[in-house]
PDB file of N, CA and C in Angstrom:
ATOM      1  N   MET A   1     103.076 177.775  78.413  1.00 56.00           N
ATOM      2  CA  MET A   1     102.700 176.404  78.140  1.00 56.00           C
ATOM      3  C   MET A   1     103.004 175.572  79.386  1.00 56.00           C
ATOM      4  N   ALA A   2     102.156 174.627  79.668  1.00 58.00           N
ATOM      5  CA  ALA A   2     102.284 173.815  80.870  1.00 58.00           C
ATOM      6  C   ALA A   2     103.486 172.872  80.773  1.00 58.00           C
ATOM      7  N   ALA A   3     104.011 172.516  81.935  1.00 62.00           N
ATOM      8  CA  ALA A   3     105.187 171.647  81.984  1.00 62.00           C
ATOM      9  C   ALA A   3     104.878 170.262  81.434  1.00 62.00           C
ATOM     10  N   ALA A   4     103.656 169.755  81.658  1.00 58.00           N
ATOM     11  CA  ALA A   4     103.292 168.425  81.163  1.00 58.00           C
ATOM     12  C   ALA A   4     103.274 168.393  79.637  1.00 58.00           C
ATOM     13  N   VAL A   5     102.890 169.487  79.014  1.00 61.00           N
ATOM     14  CA  VAL A   5     102.862 169.552  77.554  1.00 61.00           C
ATOM     15  C   VAL A   5     104.281 169.534  77.004  1.00 61.00           C
ATOM     16  N   LYS A   6     105.200 170.220  77.663  1.00 67.00           N
ATOM     17  CA  LYS A   6     106.593 170.243  77.207  1.00 67.00           C
ATOM     18  C   LYS A   6     107.240 168.870  77.330  1.00 67.00           C
ATOM     19  N   LYS A   7     106.789 168.054  78.285  1.00 77.00           N
ATOM     20  CA  LYS A   7     107.353 166.723  78.487  1.00 77.00           C
ATOM     21  C   LYS A   7     106.729 165.688  77.560  1.00 77.00           C
ATOM     22  N   PHE A   8     105.578 165.983  76.962  1.00 81.00           N
ATOM     23  CA  PHE A   8     104.873 165.034  76.104  1.00 81.00           C
ATOM     24  C   PHE A   8     105.463 165.072  74.702  1.00 81.00           C
ATOM     25  N   ILE A   9     105.943 163.927  74.223  1.00 84.00           N
ATOM     26  CA  ILE A   9     106.527 163.828  72.883  1.00 84.00           C
ATOM     27  C   ILE A   9     105.723 162.783  72.100  1.00 84.00           C
ATOM     28  N   PRO A  10     105.021 163.208  71.044  1.00 87.00           N
ATOM     29  CA  PRO A  10     104.265 162.248  70.227  1.00 87.00           C
ATOM     30  C   PRO A  10     105.210 161.279  69.518  1.00 87.00           C
ATOM     31  N   LEU A  11     104.745 160.071  69.279  1.00 86.00           N
ATOM     32  CA  LEU A  11     105.551 159.066  68.586  1.00 86.00           C
ATOM     33  C   LEU A  11     105.253 159.063  67.094  1.00 86.00           C
ATOM     34  N   PHE A  12     106.231 158.682  66.313  1.00 87.00           N
ATOM     35  CA  PHE A  12     106.141 158.509  64.866  1.00 87.00           C
ATOM     36  C   PHE A  12     105.558 159.744  64.179  1.00 87.00           C
ATOM     37  N   ASP A  13     104.454 159.588  63.442  1.00 87.00           N
ATOM     38  CA  ASP A  13     103.899 160.702  62.661  1.00 87.00           C
ATOM     39  C   ASP A  13     102.754 161.404  63.383  1.00 87.00           C
ATOM     40  N   ARG A  14     102.687 161.278  64.694  1.00 91.00           N
ATOM     41  CA  ARG A  14     101.620 161.925  65.462  1.00 91.00           C
ATOM     42  C   ARG A  14     101.974 163.388  65.738  1.00 91.00           C
ATOM     43  N   VAL A  15     100.922 164.212  65.848  1.00 92.00           N
ATOM     44  CA  VAL A  15     101.071 165.640  66.086  1.00 92.00           C
ATOM     45  C   VAL A  15     100.099 166.035  67.198  1.00 92.00           C
ATOM     46  N   LEU A  16     100.575 166.803  68.177  1.00 92.00           N
ATOM     47  CA  LEU A  16      99.732 167.291  69.261  1.00 92.00           C
ATOM     48  C   LEU A  16      99.285 168.704  68.907  1.00 92.00           C
ATOM     49  N   VAL A  17      97.955 168.919  68.860  1.00 91.00           N
ATOM     50  CA  VAL A  17      97.390 170.194  68.420  1.00 91.00           C
ATOM     51  C   VAL A  17      96.486 170.767  69.503  1.00 91.00           C
ATOM     52  N   SER A  18      96.612 172.058  69.724  1.00 88.00           N
ATOM     53  CA  SER A  18      95.723 172.793  70.632  1.00 88.00           C
ATOM     54  C   SER A  18      94.688 173.501  69.768  1.00 88.00           C
ATOM     55  N   ARG A  19      93.413 173.159  69.958  1.00 82.00           N
ATOM     56  CA  ARG A  19      92.343 173.779  69.157  1.00 82.00           C
ATOM     57  C   ARG A  19      92.152 175.234  69.550  1.00 82.00           C
ATOM     58  N   VAL A  20      91.756 176.048  68.587  1.00 77.00           N
ATOM     59  CA  VAL A  20      91.449 177.458  68.831  1.00 77.00           C
ATOM     60  C   VAL A  20      90.137 177.522  69.605  1.00 77.00           C
ATOM     61  N   ALA A  21      90.069 178.391  70.596  1.00 70.00           N
ATOM     62  CA  ALA A  21      88.846 178.532  71.390  1.00 70.00           C
ATOM     63  C   ALA A  21      87.745 179.158  70.543  1.00 70.00           C
ATOM     64  N   ALA A  22      86.533 178.665  70.716  1.00 65.00           N
ATOM     65  CA  ALA A  22      85.387 179.188  69.973  1.00 65.00           C
ATOM     66  C   ALA A  22      85.014 180.569  70.496  1.00 65.00           C
ATOM     67  N   ALA A  23      84.549 181.412  69.600  1.00 64.00           N
ATOM     68  CA  ALA A  23      84.143 182.766  69.986  1.00 64.00           C
ATOM     69  C   ALA A  23      82.886 182.703  70.846  1.00 64.00           C
ATOM     70  N   THR A  24      82.882 183.453  71.940  1.00 66.00           N
ATOM     71  CA  THR A  24      81.728 183.455  72.838  1.00 66.00           C
ATOM     72  C   THR A  24      80.826 184.659  72.600  1.00 66.00           C
ATOM     73  N   LYS A  25      81.246 185.540  71.695  1.00 66.00           N
ATOM     74  CA  LYS A  25      80.443 186.705  71.336  1.00 66.00           C
ATOM     75  C   LYS A  25      80.237 186.723  69.837  1.00 66.00           C
ATOM     76  N   SER A  26      79.077 187.168  69.405  1.00 62.00           N
ATOM     77  CA  SER A  26      78.825 187.325  67.982  1.00 62.00           C
ATOM     78  C   SER A  26      79.466 188.632  67.506  1.00 62.00           C
ATOM     79  N   LYS A  27      79.462 188.852  66.203  1.00 69.00           N
ATOM     80  CA  LYS A  27      80.040 190.086  65.669  1.00 69.00           C
ATOM     81  C   LYS A  27      79.278 191.310  66.150  1.00 69.00           C
ATOM     82  N   GLY A  28      78.002 191.132  66.460  1.00 73.00           N
ATOM     83  CA  GLY A  28      77.179 192.235  66.947  1.00 73.00           C
ATOM     84  C   GLY A  28      77.303 192.462  68.447  1.00 73.00           C
ATOM     85  N   GLY A  29      78.091 191.631  69.135  1.00 72.00           N
ATOM     86  CA  GLY A  29      78.313 191.802  70.568  1.00 72.00           C
ATOM     87  C   GLY A  29      77.390 190.984  71.452  1.00 72.00           C
ATOM     88  N   ILE A  30      76.598 190.094  70.872  1.00 70.00           N
ATOM     89  CA  ILE A  30      75.678 189.266  71.651  1.00 70.00           C
ATOM     90  C   ILE A  30      76.439 188.075  72.218  1.00 70.00           C
ATOM     91  N   MET A  31      76.268 187.811  73.515  1.00 67.00           N
ATOM     92  CA  MET A  31      76.904 186.662  74.155  1.00 67.00           C
ATOM     93  C   MET A  31      76.215 185.381  73.694  1.00 67.00           C
ATOM     94  N   LEU A  32      76.987 184.399  73.253  1.00 66.00           N
ATOM     95  CA  LEU A  32      76.439 183.145  72.754  1.00 66.00           C
ATOM     96  C   LEU A  32      76.435 182.093  73.865  1.00 66.00           C
ATOM     97  N   PRO A  33      75.345 181.322  73.981  1.00 65.00           N
ATOM     98  CA  PRO A  33      75.318 180.249  74.983  1.00 65.00           C
ATOM     99  C   PRO A  33      76.281 179.134  74.593  1.00 65.00           C
ATOM    100  N   GLU A  34      76.770 178.421  75.577  1.00 62.00           N
ATOM    101  CA  GLU A  34      77.760 177.368  75.340  1.00 62.00           C
ATOM    102  C   GLU A  34      77.213 176.268  74.434  1.00 62.00           C
ATOM    103  N   SER A  35      75.908 176.016  74.496  1.00 63.00           N
ATOM    104  CA  SER A  35      75.315 174.956  73.678  1.00 63.00           C
ATOM    105  C   SER A  35      75.326 175.294  72.186  1.00 63.00           C
ATOM    106  N   SER A  36      75.414 176.566  71.840  1.00 58.00           N
ATOM    107  CA  SER A  36      75.393 176.954  70.425  1.00 58.00           C
ATOM    108  C   SER A  36      76.787 177.049  69.807  1.00 58.00           C
ATOM    109  N   LEU A  37      77.829 176.904  70.606  1.00 57.00           N
ATOM    110  CA  LEU A  37      79.199 177.017  70.088  1.00 57.00           C
ATOM    111  C   LEU A  37      79.573 175.767  69.301  1.00 57.00           C
ATOM    112  N   LYS A  38      80.197 175.970  68.144  1.00 62.00           N
ATOM    113  CA  LYS A  38      80.643 174.855  67.324  1.00 62.00           C
ATOM    114  C   LYS A  38      82.085 174.495  67.678  1.00 62.00           C
ATOM    115  N   LYS A  39      82.433 173.247  67.418  1.00 67.00           N
ATOM    116  CA  LYS A  39      83.810 172.812  67.606  1.00 67.00           C
ATOM    117  C   LYS A  39      84.649 173.443  66.501  1.00 67.00           C
ATOM    118  N   GLN A  40      85.753 174.039  66.873  1.00 70.00           N
ATOM    119  CA  GLN A  40      86.615 174.715  65.891  1.00 70.00           C
ATOM    120  C   GLN A  40      87.495 173.702  65.170  1.00 70.00           C
ATOM    121  N   ASN A  41      87.665 173.893  63.875  1.00 81.00           N
ATOM    122  CA  ASN A  41      88.497 173.001  63.066  1.00 81.00           C
ATOM    123  C   ASN A  41      89.888 173.570  62.847  1.00 81.00           C
ATOM    124  N   GLU A  42      90.239 174.565  63.620  1.00 86.00           N
ATOM    125  CA  GLU A  42      91.523 175.236  63.477  1.00 86.00           C
ATOM    126  C   GLU A  42      92.325 175.027  64.756  1.00 86.00           C
ATOM    127  N   GLY A  43      93.648 174.919  64.640  1.00 89.00           N
ATOM    128  CA  GLY A  43      94.463 174.731  65.828  1.00 89.00           C
ATOM    129  C   GLY A  43      95.917 175.092  65.583  1.00 89.00           C
ATOM    130  N   THR A  44      96.681 175.042  66.675  1.00 90.00           N
ATOM    131  CA  THR A  44      98.111 175.327  66.637  1.00 90.00           C
ATOM    132  C   THR A  44      98.876 174.076  67.048  1.00 90.00           C
ATOM    133  N   VAL A  45      99.899 173.737  66.284  1.00 91.00           N
ATOM    134  CA  VAL A  45     100.714 172.558  66.584  1.00 91.00           C
ATOM    135  C   VAL A  45     101.572 172.853  67.807  1.00 91.00           C
ATOM    136  N   VAL A  46     101.489 171.962  68.804  1.00 91.00           N
ATOM    137  CA  VAL A  46     102.218 172.134  70.065  1.00 91.00           C
ATOM    138  C   VAL A  46     103.445 171.223  70.123  1.00 91.00           C
ATOM    139  N   ALA A  47     103.313 169.998  69.617  1.00 90.00           N
ATOM    140  CA  ALA A  47     104.425 169.043  69.627  1.00 90.00           C
ATOM    141  C   ALA A  47     104.316 168.138  68.403  1.00 90.00           C
ATOM    142  N   VAL A  48     105.464 167.681  67.899  1.00 91.00           N
ATOM    143  CA  VAL A  48     105.512 166.859  66.691  1.00 91.00           C
ATOM    144  C   VAL A  48     106.418 165.665  66.930  1.00 91.00           C
ATOM    145  N   GLY A  49     105.996 164.500  66.425  1.00 87.00           N
ATOM    146  CA  GLY A  49     106.826 163.306  66.507  1.00 87.00           C
ATOM    147  C   GLY A  49     107.939 163.348  65.462  1.00 87.00           C
ATOM    148  N   ASP A  50     108.788 162.316  65.455  1.00 87.00           N
ATOM    149  CA  ASP A  50     109.924 162.259  64.532  1.00 87.00           C
ATOM    150  C   ASP A  50     109.491 162.075  63.087  1.00 87.00           C
ATOM    151  N   GLY A  51     108.403 161.361  62.844  1.00 84.00           N
ATOM    152  CA  GLY A  51     107.925 161.101  61.487  1.00 84.00           C
ATOM    153  C   GLY A  51     107.653 159.619  61.297  1.00 84.00           C
ATOM    154  N   ALA A  52     106.947 159.303  60.220  1.00 84.00           N
ATOM    155  CA  ALA A  52     106.612 157.913  59.904  1.00 84.00           C
ATOM    156  C   ALA A  52     107.834 157.214  59.306  1.00 84.00           C
ATOM    157  N   ARG A  53     107.767 155.900  59.250  1.00 87.00           N
ATOM    158  CA  ARG A  53     108.854 155.123  58.643  1.00 87.00           C
ATOM    159  C   ARG A  53     108.350 154.484  57.364  1.00 87.00           C
ATOM    160  N   ASP A  54     109.220 154.461  56.342  1.00 86.00           N
ATOM    161  CA  ASP A  54     108.847 153.806  55.090  1.00 86.00           C
ATOM    162  C   ASP A  54     109.244 152.336  55.136  1.00 86.00           C
ATOM    163  N   VAL A  55     109.105 151.640  54.028  1.00 89.00           N
ATOM    164  CA  VAL A  55     109.376 150.205  53.958  1.00 89.00           C
ATOM    165  C   VAL A  55     110.818 149.874  54.326  1.00 89.00           C
ATOM    166  N   ASP A  56     111.744 150.751  53.961  1.00 89.00           N
ATOM    167  CA  ASP A  56     113.164 150.521  54.236  1.00 89.00           C
ATOM    168  C   ASP A  56     113.564 150.908  55.654  1.00 89.00           C
ATOM    169  N   GLY A  57     112.643 151.531  56.402  1.00 84.00           N
ATOM    170  CA  GLY A  57     112.952 151.948  57.763  1.00 84.00           C
ATOM    171  C   GLY A  57     113.440 153.376  57.869  1.00 84.00           C
ATOM    172  N   ASP A  58     113.496 154.085  56.741  1.00 89.00           N
ATOM    173  CA  ASP A  58     113.911 155.485  56.761  1.00 89.00           C
ATOM    174  C   ASP A  58     112.777 156.358  57.282  1.00 89.00           C
ATOM    175  N   ILE A  59     113.130 157.432  57.953  1.00 88.00           N
ATOM    176  CA  ILE A  59     112.131 158.327  58.527  1.00 88.00           C
ATOM    177  C   ILE A  59     111.634 159.311  57.471  1.00 88.00           C
ATOM    178  N   ILE A  60     110.291 159.407  57.356  1.00 88.00           N
ATOM    179  CA  ILE A  60     109.661 160.397  56.486  1.00 88.00           C
ATOM    180  C   ILE A  60     109.258 161.557  57.394  1.00 88.00           C
ATOM    181  N   PRO A  61     109.870 162.735  57.247  1.00 87.00           N
ATOM    182  CA  PRO A  61     109.578 163.841  58.172  1.00 87.00           C
ATOM    183  C   PRO A  61     108.135 164.335  58.049  1.00 87.00           C
ATOM    184  N   ASN A  62     107.614 164.877  59.152  1.00 87.00           N
ATOM    185  CA  ASN A  62     106.264 165.423  59.162  1.00 87.00           C
ATOM    186  C   ASN A  62     106.203 166.705  58.334  1.00 87.00           C
ATOM    187  N   ALA A  63     105.018 167.007  57.812  1.00 87.00           N
ATOM    188  CA  ALA A  63     104.821 168.199  56.978  1.00 87.00           C
ATOM    189  C   ALA A  63     104.624 169.461  57.809  1.00 87.00           C
ATOM    190  N   VAL A  64     104.360 169.311  59.102  1.00 90.00           N
ATOM    191  CA  VAL A  64     104.134 170.471  59.969  1.00 90.00           C
ATOM    192  C   VAL A  64     105.199 170.524  61.048  1.00 90.00           C
ATOM    193  N   SER A  65     105.360 171.701  61.638  1.00 88.00           N
ATOM    194  CA  SER A  65     106.297 171.855  62.742  1.00 88.00           C
ATOM    195  C   SER A  65     105.610 172.632  63.856  1.00 88.00           C
ATOM    196  N   VAL A  66     106.251 172.703  65.001  1.00 89.00           N
ATOM    197  CA  VAL A  66     105.682 173.367  66.174  1.00 89.00           C
ATOM    198  C   VAL A  66     105.411 174.835  65.852  1.00 89.00           C
ATOM    199  N   GLY A  67     104.213 175.291  66.207  1.00 90.00           N
ATOM    200  CA  GLY A  67     103.825 176.680  65.975  1.00 90.00           C
ATOM    201  C   GLY A  67     102.996 176.904  64.729  1.00 90.00           C
ATOM    202  N   ASP A  68     102.912 175.896  63.842  1.00 91.00           N
ATOM    203  CA  ASP A  68     102.109 176.040  62.623  1.00 91.00           C
ATOM    204  C   ASP A  68     100.624 176.087  62.958  1.00 91.00           C
ATOM    205  N   LYS A  69      99.874 176.906  62.213  1.00 92.00           N
ATOM    206  CA  LYS A  69      98.415 176.951  62.313  1.00 92.00           C
ATOM    207  C   LYS A  69      97.876 175.966  61.289  1.00 92.00           C
ATOM    208  N   VAL A  70      97.048 175.012  61.724  1.00 91.00           N
ATOM    209  CA  VAL A  70      96.584 173.945  60.845  1.00 91.00           C
ATOM    210  C   VAL A  70      95.063 173.851  60.826  1.00 91.00           C
ATOM    211  N   LEU A  71      94.538 173.225  59.768  1.00 90.00           N
ATOM    212  CA  LEU A  71      93.121 172.942  59.619  1.00 90.00           C
ATOM    213  C   LEU A  71      92.915 171.464  59.911  1.00 90.00           C
ATOM    214  N   LEU A  72      92.037 171.174  60.870  1.00 89.00           N
ATOM    215  CA  LEU A  72      91.802 169.803  61.311  1.00 89.00           C
ATOM    216  C   LEU A  72      90.487 169.274  60.756  1.00 89.00           C
ATOM    217  N   PRO A  73      90.368 167.950  60.604  1.00 88.00           N
ATOM    218  CA  PRO A  73      89.075 167.390  60.201  1.00 88.00           C
ATOM    219  C   PRO A  73      88.074 167.541  61.351  1.00 88.00           C
ATOM    220  N   GLU A  74      86.794 167.524  60.999  1.00 83.00           N
ATOM    221  CA  GLU A  74      85.762 167.698  62.027  1.00 83.00           C
ATOM    222  C   GLU A  74      85.793 166.543  63.033  1.00 83.00           C
ATOM    223  N   TYR A  75      85.979 165.341  62.528  1.00 84.00           N
ATOM    224  CA  TYR A  75      86.042 164.169  63.396  1.00 84.00           C
ATOM    225  C   TYR A  75      87.411 163.522  63.230  1.00 84.00           C
ATOM    226  N   GLY A  76      87.899 162.896  64.264  1.00 83.00           N
ATOM    227  CA  GLY A  76      89.175 162.207  64.172  1.00 83.00           C
ATOM    228  C   GLY A  76      90.125 162.676  65.249  1.00 83.00           C
ATOM    229  N   GLY A  77      91.185 161.944  65.416  1.00 85.00           N
ATOM    230  CA  GLY A  77      92.163 162.270  66.441  1.00 85.00           C
ATOM    231  C   GLY A  77      91.732 161.748  67.803  1.00 85.00           C
ATOM    232  N   THR A  78      92.631 161.848  68.751  1.00 87.00           N
ATOM    233  CA  THR A  78      92.386 161.407  70.119  1.00 87.00           C
ATOM    234  C   THR A  78      92.450 162.611  71.033  1.00 87.00           C
ATOM    235  N   LYS A  79      91.398 162.813  71.827  1.00 89.00           N
ATOM    236  CA  LYS A  79      91.376 163.940  72.756  1.00 89.00           C
ATOM    237  C   LYS A  79      92.218 163.598  73.977  1.00 89.00           C
ATOM    238  N   ILE A  80      93.091 164.525  74.359  1.00 88.00           N
ATOM    239  CA  ILE A  80      93.978 164.345  75.508  1.00 88.00           C
ATOM    240  C   ILE A  80      93.861 165.573  76.396  1.00 88.00           C
ATOM    241  N   THR A  81      93.849 165.353  77.709  1.00 86.00           N
ATOM    242  CA  THR A  81      93.837 166.463  78.658  1.00 86.00           C
ATOM    243  C   THR A  81      95.149 166.452  79.428  1.00 86.00           C
ATOM    244  N   LEU A  82      95.913 167.531  79.299  1.00 83.00           N
ATOM    245  CA  LEU A  82      97.176 167.695  80.024  1.00 83.00           C
ATOM    246  C   LEU A  82      97.089 168.981  80.830  1.00 83.00           C
ATOM    247  N   ASP A  83      97.263 168.888  82.123  1.00 82.00           N
ATOM    248  CA  ASP A  83      97.172 170.055  83.012  1.00 82.00           C
ATOM    249  C   ASP A  83      95.888 170.844  82.790  1.00 82.00           C
ATOM    250  N   GLU A  84      94.758 170.129  82.722  1.00 82.00           N
ATOM    251  CA  GLU A  84      93.424 170.710  82.572  1.00 82.00           C
ATOM    252  C   GLU A  84      93.242 171.480  81.270  1.00 82.00           C
ATOM    253  N   GLU A  85      94.069 171.217  80.279  1.00 84.00           N
ATOM    254  CA  GLU A  85      93.964 171.833  78.966  1.00 84.00           C
ATOM    255  C   GLU A  85      93.734 170.720  77.951  1.00 84.00           C
ATOM    256  N   GLU A  86      92.791 170.920  77.022  1.00 86.00           N
ATOM    257  CA  GLU A  86      92.468 169.875  76.052  1.00 86.00           C
ATOM    258  C   GLU A  86      93.280 170.027  74.772  1.00 86.00           C
ATOM    259  N   PHE A  87      93.755 168.886  74.290  1.00 90.00           N
ATOM    260  CA  PHE A  87      94.533 168.819  73.053  1.00 90.00           C
ATOM    261  C   PHE A  87      93.997 167.688  72.203  1.00 90.00           C
ATOM    262  N   VAL A  88      94.396 167.666  70.926  1.00 90.00           N
ATOM    263  CA  VAL A  88      94.042 166.590  70.014  1.00 90.00           C
ATOM    264  C   VAL A  88      95.335 165.978  69.499  1.00 90.00           C
ATOM    265  N   LEU A  89      95.449 164.658  69.603  1.00 91.00           N
ATOM    266  CA  LEU A  89      96.592 163.925  69.061  1.00 91.00           C
ATOM    267  C   LEU A  89      96.137 163.312  67.744  1.00 91.00           C
ATOM    268  N   ILE A  90      96.783 163.710  66.655  1.00 91.00           N
ATOM    269  CA  ILE A  90      96.317 163.323  65.324  1.00 91.00           C
ATOM    270  C   ILE A  90      97.512 162.959  64.449  1.00 91.00           C
ATOM    271  N   ARG A  91      97.281 162.104  63.462  1.00 90.00           N
ATOM    272  CA  ARG A  91      98.345 161.750  62.519  1.00 90.00           C
ATOM    273  C   ARG A  91      98.617 162.925  61.580  1.00 90.00           C
ATOM    274  N   ASP A  92      99.851 163.054  61.177  1.00 88.00           N
ATOM    275  CA  ASP A  92     100.250 164.118  60.260  1.00 88.00           C
ATOM    276  C   ASP A  92      99.461 164.035  58.951  1.00 88.00           C
ATOM    277  N   SER A  93      99.200 162.825  58.486  1.00 88.00           N
ATOM    278  CA  SER A  93      98.493 162.648  57.210  1.00 88.00           C
ATOM    279  C   SER A  93      97.014 163.017  57.303  1.00 88.00           C
ATOM    280  N   GLU A  94      96.454 163.113  58.500  1.00 89.00           N
ATOM    281  CA  GLU A  94      95.045 163.468  58.675  1.00 89.00           C
ATOM    282  C   GLU A  94      94.818 164.973  58.707  1.00 89.00           C
ATOM    283  N   ILE A  95      95.883 165.760  58.861  1.00 89.00           N
ATOM    284  CA  ILE A  95      95.753 167.215  58.873  1.00 89.00           C
ATOM    285  C   ILE A  95      95.408 167.672  57.459  1.00 89.00           C
ATOM    286  N   LEU A  96      94.370 168.498  57.342  1.00 90.00           N
ATOM    287  CA  LEU A  96      93.859 168.897  56.033  1.00 90.00           C
ATOM    288  C   LEU A  96      94.716 169.958  55.352  1.00 90.00           C
ATOM    289  N   GLY A  97      95.381 170.805  56.116  1.00 89.00           N
ATOM    290  CA  GLY A  97      96.203 171.850  55.523  1.00 89.00           C
ATOM    291  C   GLY A  97      96.784 172.736  56.604  1.00 89.00           C
ATOM    292  N   LYS A  98      97.689 173.637  56.211  1.00 88.00           N
ATOM    293  CA  LYS A  98      98.216 174.591  57.167  1.00 88.00           C
ATOM    294  C   LYS A  98      98.104 175.992  56.590  1.00 88.00           C
ATOM    295  N   PHE A  99      97.919 176.957  57.475  1.00 87.00           N
ATOM    296  CA  PHE A  99      97.735 178.347  57.075  1.00 87.00           C
ATOM    297  C   PHE A  99      99.099 179.023  56.956  1.00 87.00           C
ATOM    298  N   SER A 100      99.283 179.764  55.869  1.00 83.00           N
ATOM    299  CA  SER A 100     100.516 180.532  55.723  1.00 83.00           C
ATOM    300  C   SER A 100     100.349 181.873  56.422  1.00 83.00           C
ATOM    301  N   GLU A 101     101.448 182.442  56.843  1.00 72.00           N
ATOM    302  CA  GLU A 101     101.368 183.679  57.616  1.00 72.00           C
ATOM    303  C   GLU A 101     101.587 184.904  56.801  1.00 72.00           C
TER     304      GLU A 101
END
């Protein structure tokens, strides 16, 4: 992992996610052109903020932690480039679910 990613700490309930790379080959072994590749809705959590605050000021912890595999919405989040690698910064509440291992 790049040094810039290790130094980046999301604030509050934000989560930094690295999207899974799209497959460049079909199951039959045919190379797919870049224009036909879909954006993947799956990713790995790279960094997590402390959590949101409730009315009393208490911290509500995030539902995900570093290393979790998550399902992301098709649209949403903020695209960030750190050390020539693309990430998505998204709120914890916008994550659709996480995959169990």
